[in-house]
Coordinates of C-alpha atoms in Angstrom, one line a residue:
M132 CA -25.4 17.1 9.1
H133 CA -23.3 16.6 6.2
I134 CA -20.4 13.6 5.9
L135 CA -18.6 12.8 2.8
F136 CA -16.6 8.8 4.1
V137 CA -13.6 9.2 2.1
G138 CA -12.1 5.4 1.4
K139 CA -12.4 1.5 1.6
C140 CA -16.7 0.5 1.7
S141 CA -19.6 -0.7 0.5
P142 CA -23.0 -2.8 1.3
T143 CA -22.3 -6.7 1.8
H144 CA -24.3 -7.4 -0.7
T145 CA -21.5 -5.8 -2.5
I146 CA -18.8 -7.4 -1.2
N147 CA -20.4 -11.1 -1.6
S148 CA -19.9 -10.0 -5.0
I149 CA -16.5 -9.6 -4.8
I150 CA -15.7 -12.5 -3.2
Q151 CA -17.3 -15.3 -5.5
K152 CA -16.0 -13.2 -8.4
T153 CA -12.0 -13.0 -7.1
G154 CA -12.0 -15.8 -4.4
K155 CA -10.3 -12.8 -2.3
N156 CA -11.1 -10.8 0.8
P157 CA -11.5 -7.1 -0.9
G158 CA -10.9 -6.4 2.9
I159 CA -13.8 -7.5 5.3
Q160 CA -12.4 -6.1 8.3
I161 CA -12.0 -2.2 7.4
V162 CA -15.5 -2.0 5.5
K163 CA -17.3 -4.0 7.9
F164 CA -15.8 -1.6 10.5
S165 CA -16.5 1.3 8.2
R166 CA -19.9 -0.1 7.1
L167 CA -21.3 0.3 11.2
I168 CA -19.9 3.7 11.9
L169 CA -21.4 5.4 9.2
E170 CA -24.6 2.9 9.5
G171 CA -24.7 5.0 13.0
F172 CA -24.2 8.7 11.5
V173 CA -27.6 7.4 9.6
H174 CA -29.5 6.5 12.8
N175 CA -28.1 9.6 14.4
N176 CA -30.6 11.7 10.5
S177 CA -26.7 12.5 9.8
Q178 CA -26.8 12.6 5.5
V179 CA -23.9 10.1 4.7
T180 CA -22.1 9.7 1.1
V181 CA -19.3 7.2 0.3
L182 CA -16.5 7.7 -2.1
S183 CA -15.3 4.6 -2.7
N184 CA -12.1 3.0 -3.4
I185 CA -12.8 -0.4 -3.8
V186 CA -12.3 -2.0 -7.1
R187 CA -15.6 -4.2 -7.6
E188 CA -14.9 -5.7 -11.0
P189 CA -11.7 -8.6 -11.6
A190 CA -10.5 -6.5 -14.6
L191 CA -8.5 -3.8 -16.1
F192 CA -11.0 -1.1 -16.2
S193 CA -14.3 -0.3 -14.3
R194 CA -16.4 2.9 -14.7
H195 CA -17.6 4.8 -12.1
H196 CA -20.9 3.4 -10.3
E197 CA -22.9 4.6 -7.8
E198 CA -25.9 3.1 -5.3
C199 CA -27.6 3.7 -2.2
F200 CA -28.7 1.1 0.2
E201 CA -29.9 1.7 3.7
E202 CA -29.9 6.2 3.6
I203 CA -25.9 5.9 2.6
H204 CA -25.4 6.7 -1.2
Y205 CA -22.2 4.9 -2.7
T206 CA -19.7 6.8 -5.4
Y207 CA -17.8 4.5 -6.2
L208 CA -14.8 5.5 -8.7
P209 CA -13.1 4.9 -11.3
T210 CA -10.5 3.0 -11.8
I211 CA -7.7 1.5 -14.6
Q212 CA -5.0 -0.5 -12.7
V213 CA -1.6 0.1 -13.6
P214 CA 0.2 1.8 -10.6
I215 CA 0.2 5.4 -10.7
V216 CA -1.8 5.8 -13.7
C217 CA -4.9 4.5 -10.4
Q218 CA -3.3 7.2 -8.6
L219 CA -4.0 9.8 -10.6
V220 CA -7.7 8.4 -11.2
Y221 CA -8.5 8.8 -8.3
I222 CA -6.6 12.1 -7.3
L223 CA -9.0 13.7 -9.8
S224 CA -12.1 12.4 -9.7
S225 CA -12.3 11.7 -5.7
F226 CA -11.6 16.0 -6.2
I227 CA -14.4 16.1 -9.1
Y228 CA -17.2 14.2 -6.9
T229 CA -16.4 15.8 -4.1
I230 CA -16.8 19.1 -5.7
K231 CA -20.1 18.2 -6.5
W232 CA -21.2 17.0 -3.1
A233 CA -20.5 20.2 -1.4
L234 CA -22.4 22.2 -3.9
K235 CA -25.6 20.4 -4.0
T236 CA -25.5 19.6 0.0
K237 CA -27.1 22.2 2.4
G238 CA -25.6 23.3 6.2
D239 CA -23.2 21.7 8.1
K240 CA -21.0 20.0 6.3
I241 CA -17.7 17.8 6.8
I242 CA -15.0 15.0 4.8
L243 CA -14.1 11.9 6.9
C244 CA -10.8 10.6 4.7
D245 CA -9.7 7.4 5.6
I246 CA -5.6 8.4 5.6
F247 CA -5.3 4.3 3.7
A248 CA -7.1 5.9 0.6
S249 CA -4.1 8.2 0.0
S250 CA -5.4 9.3 -3.4
S251 CA -8.4 9.3 -3.4
S252 CA -8.2 11.7 0.4
K253 CA -5.8 14.0 -1.7
G254 CA -8.2 14.5 -3.6
S255 CA -10.9 15.5 -1.5
V256 CA -8.3 17.1 0.7
A257 CA -7.7 20.1 -1.9
A258 CA -11.4 20.4 -2.8
A259 CA -12.4 20.9 1.3
K260 CA -9.1 23.8 0.8
L261 CA -10.8 24.8 -2.3
L262 CA -14.8 25.4 -0.3
N263 CA -13.4 25.8 3.3
I264 CA -14.9 22.7 3.9
P265 CA -13.7 21.0 7.5
K266 CA -12.4 17.4 7.0
C267 CA -10.3 14.9 9.9
M268 CA -9.3 12.1 9.3
I269 CA -9.4 8.7 10.4
L270 CA -6.6 6.7 11.1
T271 CA -7.1 2.7 11.7
D272 CA -4.2 1.8 11.5
M273 CA -0.3 2.3 12.2
I274 CA 1.0 4.0 8.6
A275 CA 3.4 2.0 7.3
P276 CA 3.6 -1.2 4.2
P277 CA 0.9 -4.0 5.3
V278 CA 2.0 -6.5 5.6
T279 CA -1.3 -8.0 3.5
I280 CA -0.1 -6.0 0.6
A281 CA 1.2 -9.8 -2.3
K282 CA 3.8 -8.1 -4.2
D283 CA 7.1 -8.7 -5.3
T284 CA 8.8 -6.0 -3.0
S285 CA 12.2 -6.8 -4.9
K286 CA 11.3 -4.8 -7.6
W287 CA 12.9 -1.3 -7.5
W288 CA 10.5 0.6 -9.0
W289 CA 7.1 -1.1 -6.0
N290 CA 10.0 0.0 -3.6
T291 CA 10.2 3.3 -4.3
F292 CA 6.2 4.1 -5.0
F293 CA 5.7 2.8 -1.9
K294 CA 8.3 4.8 -0.3
M295 CA 7.1 7.6 -1.9
R296 CA 3.0 6.6 -0.7
V297 CA 4.5 6.2 2.9
R298 CA 5.9 10.1 2.9
S299 CA 2.8 11.4 1.4
Q300 CA 0.8 9.4 4.1
Y301 CA 2.7 10.9 6.7
N302 CA 2.7 14.7 5.0
S303 CA -1.0 15.3 4.4
I304 CA -1.4 14.5 8.4
K305 CA -1.2 18.2 9.1
Q306 CA -3.6 19.5 6.0
Y307 CA -6.4 17.3 8.6
D308 CA -8.3 19.9 11.2
G309 CA -9.0 16.5 13.5
F310 CA -8.1 12.8 13.9
V311 CA -10.1 10.0 15.1
F312 CA -7.6 7.8 16.0
L313 CA -7.9 3.7 17.7
T314 CA -5.9 4.1 19.8
K315 CA -4.7 7.0 22.1
Y316 CA -1.8 5.6 21.9
M317 CA -1.5 6.5 18.0
N318 CA -1.9 10.9 18.8
D319 CA 2.0 11.5 20.3
K320 CA 2.7 10.0 16.7
Y321 CA 0.3 11.4 14.5
N322 CA -0.8 14.5 15.8
P323 CA 2.5 16.9 16.2
L324 CA 0.6 20.3 15.4
Q325 CA -2.1 18.9 18.7
K326 CA -5.1 19.3 16.7
P327 CA -8.5 18.2 18.5
Y328 CA -9.0 14.6 18.0
I329 CA -10.7 11.6 19.6
V330 CA -10.9 8.1 20.4
M331 CA -13.0 5.1 18.7
E332 CA -11.6 1.7 18.8
G333 CA -14.5 0.3 17.3
S334 CA -18.1 -0.8 17.3
V335 CA -21.2 -3.0 16.8
D336 CA -24.2 -3.6 15.1
H337 CA -26.5 -2.4 17.4
K338 CA -29.0 -4.7 15.8
F339 CA -27.6 -7.7 16.9
K340 CA -29.6 -10.0 18.3
S341 CA -28.2 -13.0 20.6
Q342 CA -29.4 -16.1 18.8
P343 CA -28.9 -20.0 20.5
I344 CA -27.3 -21.8 17.3
L345 CA -27.1 -25.2 17.4
P346 CA -23.2 -27.1 17.0
T347 CA -22.6 -28.5 14.0
H348 CA -19.4 -30.1 15.3
T349 CA -18.8 -32.9 16.9
S350 CA -15.4 -31.7 18.5
R351 CA -14.8 -28.1 20.2
I352 CA -13.4 -25.4 18.0
V353 CA -10.8 -23.0 18.4
M354 CA -10.8 -20.6 15.6
Y355 CA -9.4 -17.4 14.7
A356 CA -10.6 -15.1 11.8
G357 CA -8.5 -12.4 9.6
A358 CA -5.6 -11.5 8.3
V359 CA -3.5 -14.8 7.7
E360 CA 0.2 -13.1 8.4
A361 CA 3.7 -14.6 9.8
E362 CA 3.6 -10.9 12.1
Y363 CA 0.4 -12.3 13.8
G364 CA 1.5 -15.4 15.8
F365 CA 0.3 -18.1 13.6
D366 CA 3.8 -20.4 14.2
T367 CA 4.1 -20.2 17.8
L368 CA -0.4 -20.6 17.6
L369 CA -0.1 -24.0 15.6
K370 CA 3.5 -25.4 17.1
A371 CA 1.5 -24.8 20.0
F372 CA -1.8 -25.9 19.3
M373 CA 0.0 -28.7 17.8
E374 CA 1.2 -29.9 21.3
L375 CA -2.3 -30.1 22.4
P376 CA -2.7 -33.4 23.5
I377 CA -6.4 -33.7 23.4
K378 CA -8.0 -35.5 19.8
D379 CA -11.3 -33.6 20.4
V380 CA -10.4 -29.9 19.0
E381 CA -9.9 -28.7 16.0
L382 CA -8.0 -25.3 15.0
H383 CA -10.4 -23.5 12.1
I384 CA -8.3 -20.4 10.2
Y385 CA -10.6 -18.3 7.9
G386 CA -8.6 -15.3 6.5
D387 CA -6.3 -14.9 3.1
G388 CA -2.4 -14.4 3.7
K389 CA 1.2 -14.4 3.1
F390 CA 1.2 -17.5 5.9
I391 CA -1.3 -20.1 3.9
K392 CA 1.4 -22.0 1.7
Q393 CA 2.6 -22.7 5.7
L394 CA -0.4 -23.3 7.1
L395 CA -1.6 -25.9 4.7
A396 CA 1.6 -27.6 5.8
Y397 CA 1.0 -27.6 9.5
Q398 CA -2.3 -28.9 8.2
E399 CA -0.4 -31.7 6.4
Q400 CA 0.9 -32.8 10.2
D401 CA -2.3 -32.3 12.1
A402 CA -5.2 -33.4 11.0
R403 CA -6.8 -31.2 13.5
I404 CA -6.0 -28.3 12.3
K405 CA -8.4 -27.0 8.8
Y406 CA -8.2 -23.9 7.2
M407 CA -11.5 -23.3 5.9
G408 CA -10.3 -19.7 3.2
V409 CA -11.4 -16.9 2.5
V410 CA -16.0 -16.6 3.3
S411 CA -18.9 -13.7 3.5
N412 CA -18.9 -12.0 6.7
E413 CA -22.4 -13.8 7.3
E414 CA -20.2 -17.1 6.6
I415 CA -17.7 -16.3 9.1
I416 CA -20.3 -14.7 12.6
K417 CA -22.4 -18.4 12.1
A418 CA -19.6 -20.0 12.8
E419 CA -17.9 -17.2 15.6
Q420 CA -20.6 -18.3 17.5
Q421 CA -20.4 -21.8 16.9
A422 CA -17.6 -22.0 17.7
T423 CA -16.1 -22.5 21.1
L424 CA -13.3 -20.6 21.8
L425 CA -12.1 -17.0 19.3
V426 CA -8.4 -17.0 19.4
N427 CA -6.0 -14.2 18.1
P428 CA -2.1 -15.5 18.2
R429 CA -0.7 -11.7 17.5
L430 CA 2.1 -10.8 19.1
S431 CA 2.3 -8.0 21.1
N432 CA 6.6 -7.6 21.6
Q433 CA 5.8 -5.5 18.4
E434 CA 6.0 -1.5 17.9
L435 CA 2.8 -1.6 16.1
V436 CA 0.5 -3.2 18.2
K437 CA 0.3 0.1 20.1
Y438 CA -1.8 1.8 17.3
S439 CA -4.1 -0.6 15.8
F440 CA -6.9 -1.9 18.2
P441 CA -8.0 -5.2 16.5
S442 CA -11.4 -5.2 14.8
K443 CA -11.9 -8.9 15.2
T444 CA -11.8 -8.4 19.1
T445 CA -15.2 -6.9 19.5
E446 CA -16.3 -9.1 16.9
Y447 CA -15.9 -11.9 18.3
M448 CA -17.1 -10.6 21.2
L449 CA -20.5 -9.8 20.3
S450 CA -20.7 -13.2 18.8
G451 CA -21.1 -14.3 22.5
T452 CA -17.8 -16.7 22.6
P453 CA -15.4 -16.4 24.6
V454 CA -12.0 -14.7 23.4
L455 CA -9.0 -15.6 24.3
T456 CA -6.4 -12.9 23.4
T457 CA -2.7 -11.7 23.7
K458 CA -2.7 -8.9 26.1
L459 CA -2.6 -6.1 22.9
C460 CA -2.0 -2.4 24.4
G461 CA -4.5 -0.7 21.7
I462 CA -7.5 -3.0 23.9
P463 CA -8.9 -0.7 26.6
E464 CA -7.9 -2.5 30.1
E465 CA -11.8 -1.4 30.6
Y466 CA -11.5 -4.8 28.0
H467 CA -9.7 -7.3 30.4
P468 CA -12.0 -8.2 32.2
H469 CA -14.3 -10.1 29.7
L470 CA -11.8 -11.8 27.6
Y471 CA -8.7 -14.3 28.3
T472 CA -5.2 -13.8 28.1
F473 CA -2.2 -15.6 27.3
D474 CA 0.1 -15.1 29.9
E475 CA 3.0 -15.7 27.8
E476 CA 3.7 -15.4 23.9
S477 CA 5.8 -18.6 23.6
V478 CA 4.7 -21.7 21.9
E479 CA 4.4 -23.1 25.8
G480 CA 2.5 -20.4 27.1
F481 CA 0.4 -20.5 23.7
K482 CA -0.6 -24.5 24.8
D483 CA -0.5 -23.7 28.6
K484 CA -2.8 -21.3 28.2
L485 CA -5.4 -23.4 25.7
L486 CA -5.4 -26.7 28.2
E487 CA -6.1 -24.4 30.5
T488 CA -9.2 -22.7 28.3
L489 CA -10.7 -25.7 26.7
S490 CA -10.4 -27.3 30.3
L491 CA -13.7 -25.0 31.5
S492 CA -16.8 -26.3 31.5
N493 CA -19.3 -25.0 28.6
A494 CA -21.6 -23.4 31.3
E495 CA -18.8 -21.3 32.3
L496 CA -17.2 -20.8 28.6
R497 CA -20.6 -19.5 27.7
Q498 CA -21.1 -17.3 30.5
K499 CA -17.6 -15.7 29.3
G500 CA -18.5 -15.2 26.6
M501 CA -22.3 -13.9 27.1
D502 CA -20.4 -11.2 29.2
A503 CA -18.4 -9.9 26.8
Q504 CA -21.4 -10.3 24.4
R505 CA -23.8 -8.0 27.0
F506 CA -20.1 -5.4 27.1
V507 CA -19.9 -4.4 23.6
L508 CA -23.6 -3.7 23.0
E509 CA -24.5 -2.0 26.4
N510 CA -20.9 0.6 25.7
K511 CA -18.9 -0.1 22.0
S512 CA -22.5 0.0 19.6
N513 CA -22.3 1.8 16.1
I514 CA -24.8 4.1 17.5
Q515 CA -23.1 5.2 20.6
Q516 CA -19.2 5.6 18.8
A517 CA -22.2 7.6 16.7
Q518 CA -22.2 10.3 18.0
R519 CA -18.9 10.1 19.9
I520 CA -17.8 11.5 16.6
E521 CA -20.7 13.9 15.4
Q522 CA -20.2 15.7 18.6
F523 CA -16.8 15.9 17.4
F524 CA -17.6 16.4 14.5
E525 CA -19.4 19.5 15.5
E526 CA -16.7 21.4 17.4
I527 CA -14.8 21.0 14.5
I528 CA -17.1 22.2 12.4
A529 CA -18.1 24.9 15.4
N530 CA -13.3 25.7 15.2
N531 CA -14.2 26.2 11.5
R532 CA -16.4 29.1 11.5
K533 CA -13.7 31.5 13.9

């Protein structure tokens, strides 16, 4: 099977290079999410090509570029960092490269588009319709303005442009032949025509080998890695942590976002709070394995949690370090026995659960973490999840022939 993926994806070394050049997070979690599934396809003998809209250079203009890594062929679309012009370039270039890909591949083929790569997906979908190639959409989050976009939304032209973009994403849904959703709730909201769909919340690397890592900290470490946004419960977490009557515990936060300024203010008030900045995924994984407890404070009373599965959940669980999270309805029930959960989403509730969990012995915490690791490796590897999606693709291709 030939699979063309249209979206944000790149090998690890390219992502690390972008971080070094810009100091910004190019979307590590979504890139890793996509790459793991694509590597699973390759392991299952599918031929994988990527049309990536990742901006590799902090420049006004980036040329088309190609690279092949671990049997995945990456084509980086040309970019002009000017609003509207950039989107038009993506549409045109993705249309052309999709036509080229289709003409040179023989046998069963399908196109998988990340809807948040909306412009490049438009071009590829247009080419697919022209050549009668089945096309599926993968939806990794709620279709709404992402909280991590750092733009001046007081500008009328930006608001207008973004509303048009979101409306375009909704309208494009009807053009797909099938969907890969992260939660079951997405089907009710985003599949009005009841097209075929599959739920695949995430995956972990089947090649992962658990190795004991000696802690480098004298204190116990509570760690968070991901987007640093007010909407993700940081204010509640930080206030709760500051009330902990434990001296030998630290809160390490990795990532980028609009809450950084407030986070640094909390850090000034409590030396146990440490902002660690933006680092490579390899460094994140090492830090997760050295931590005592991994935490996700994202509040569950927001509508969007029904339509997303935090990819950090599976990454956290894979580390072998126990996970403390809010009870997000996007996380399936089968995960719950392998997680610690906050009973109440308030400063007092967070504080009480942190105290309760940190009062457990290292042996108890380690056992919980290793249990979670076994669960994701045995049930959620990228090989297993890719096989499920490929079987789904076979059904879509068969329906397209009718």
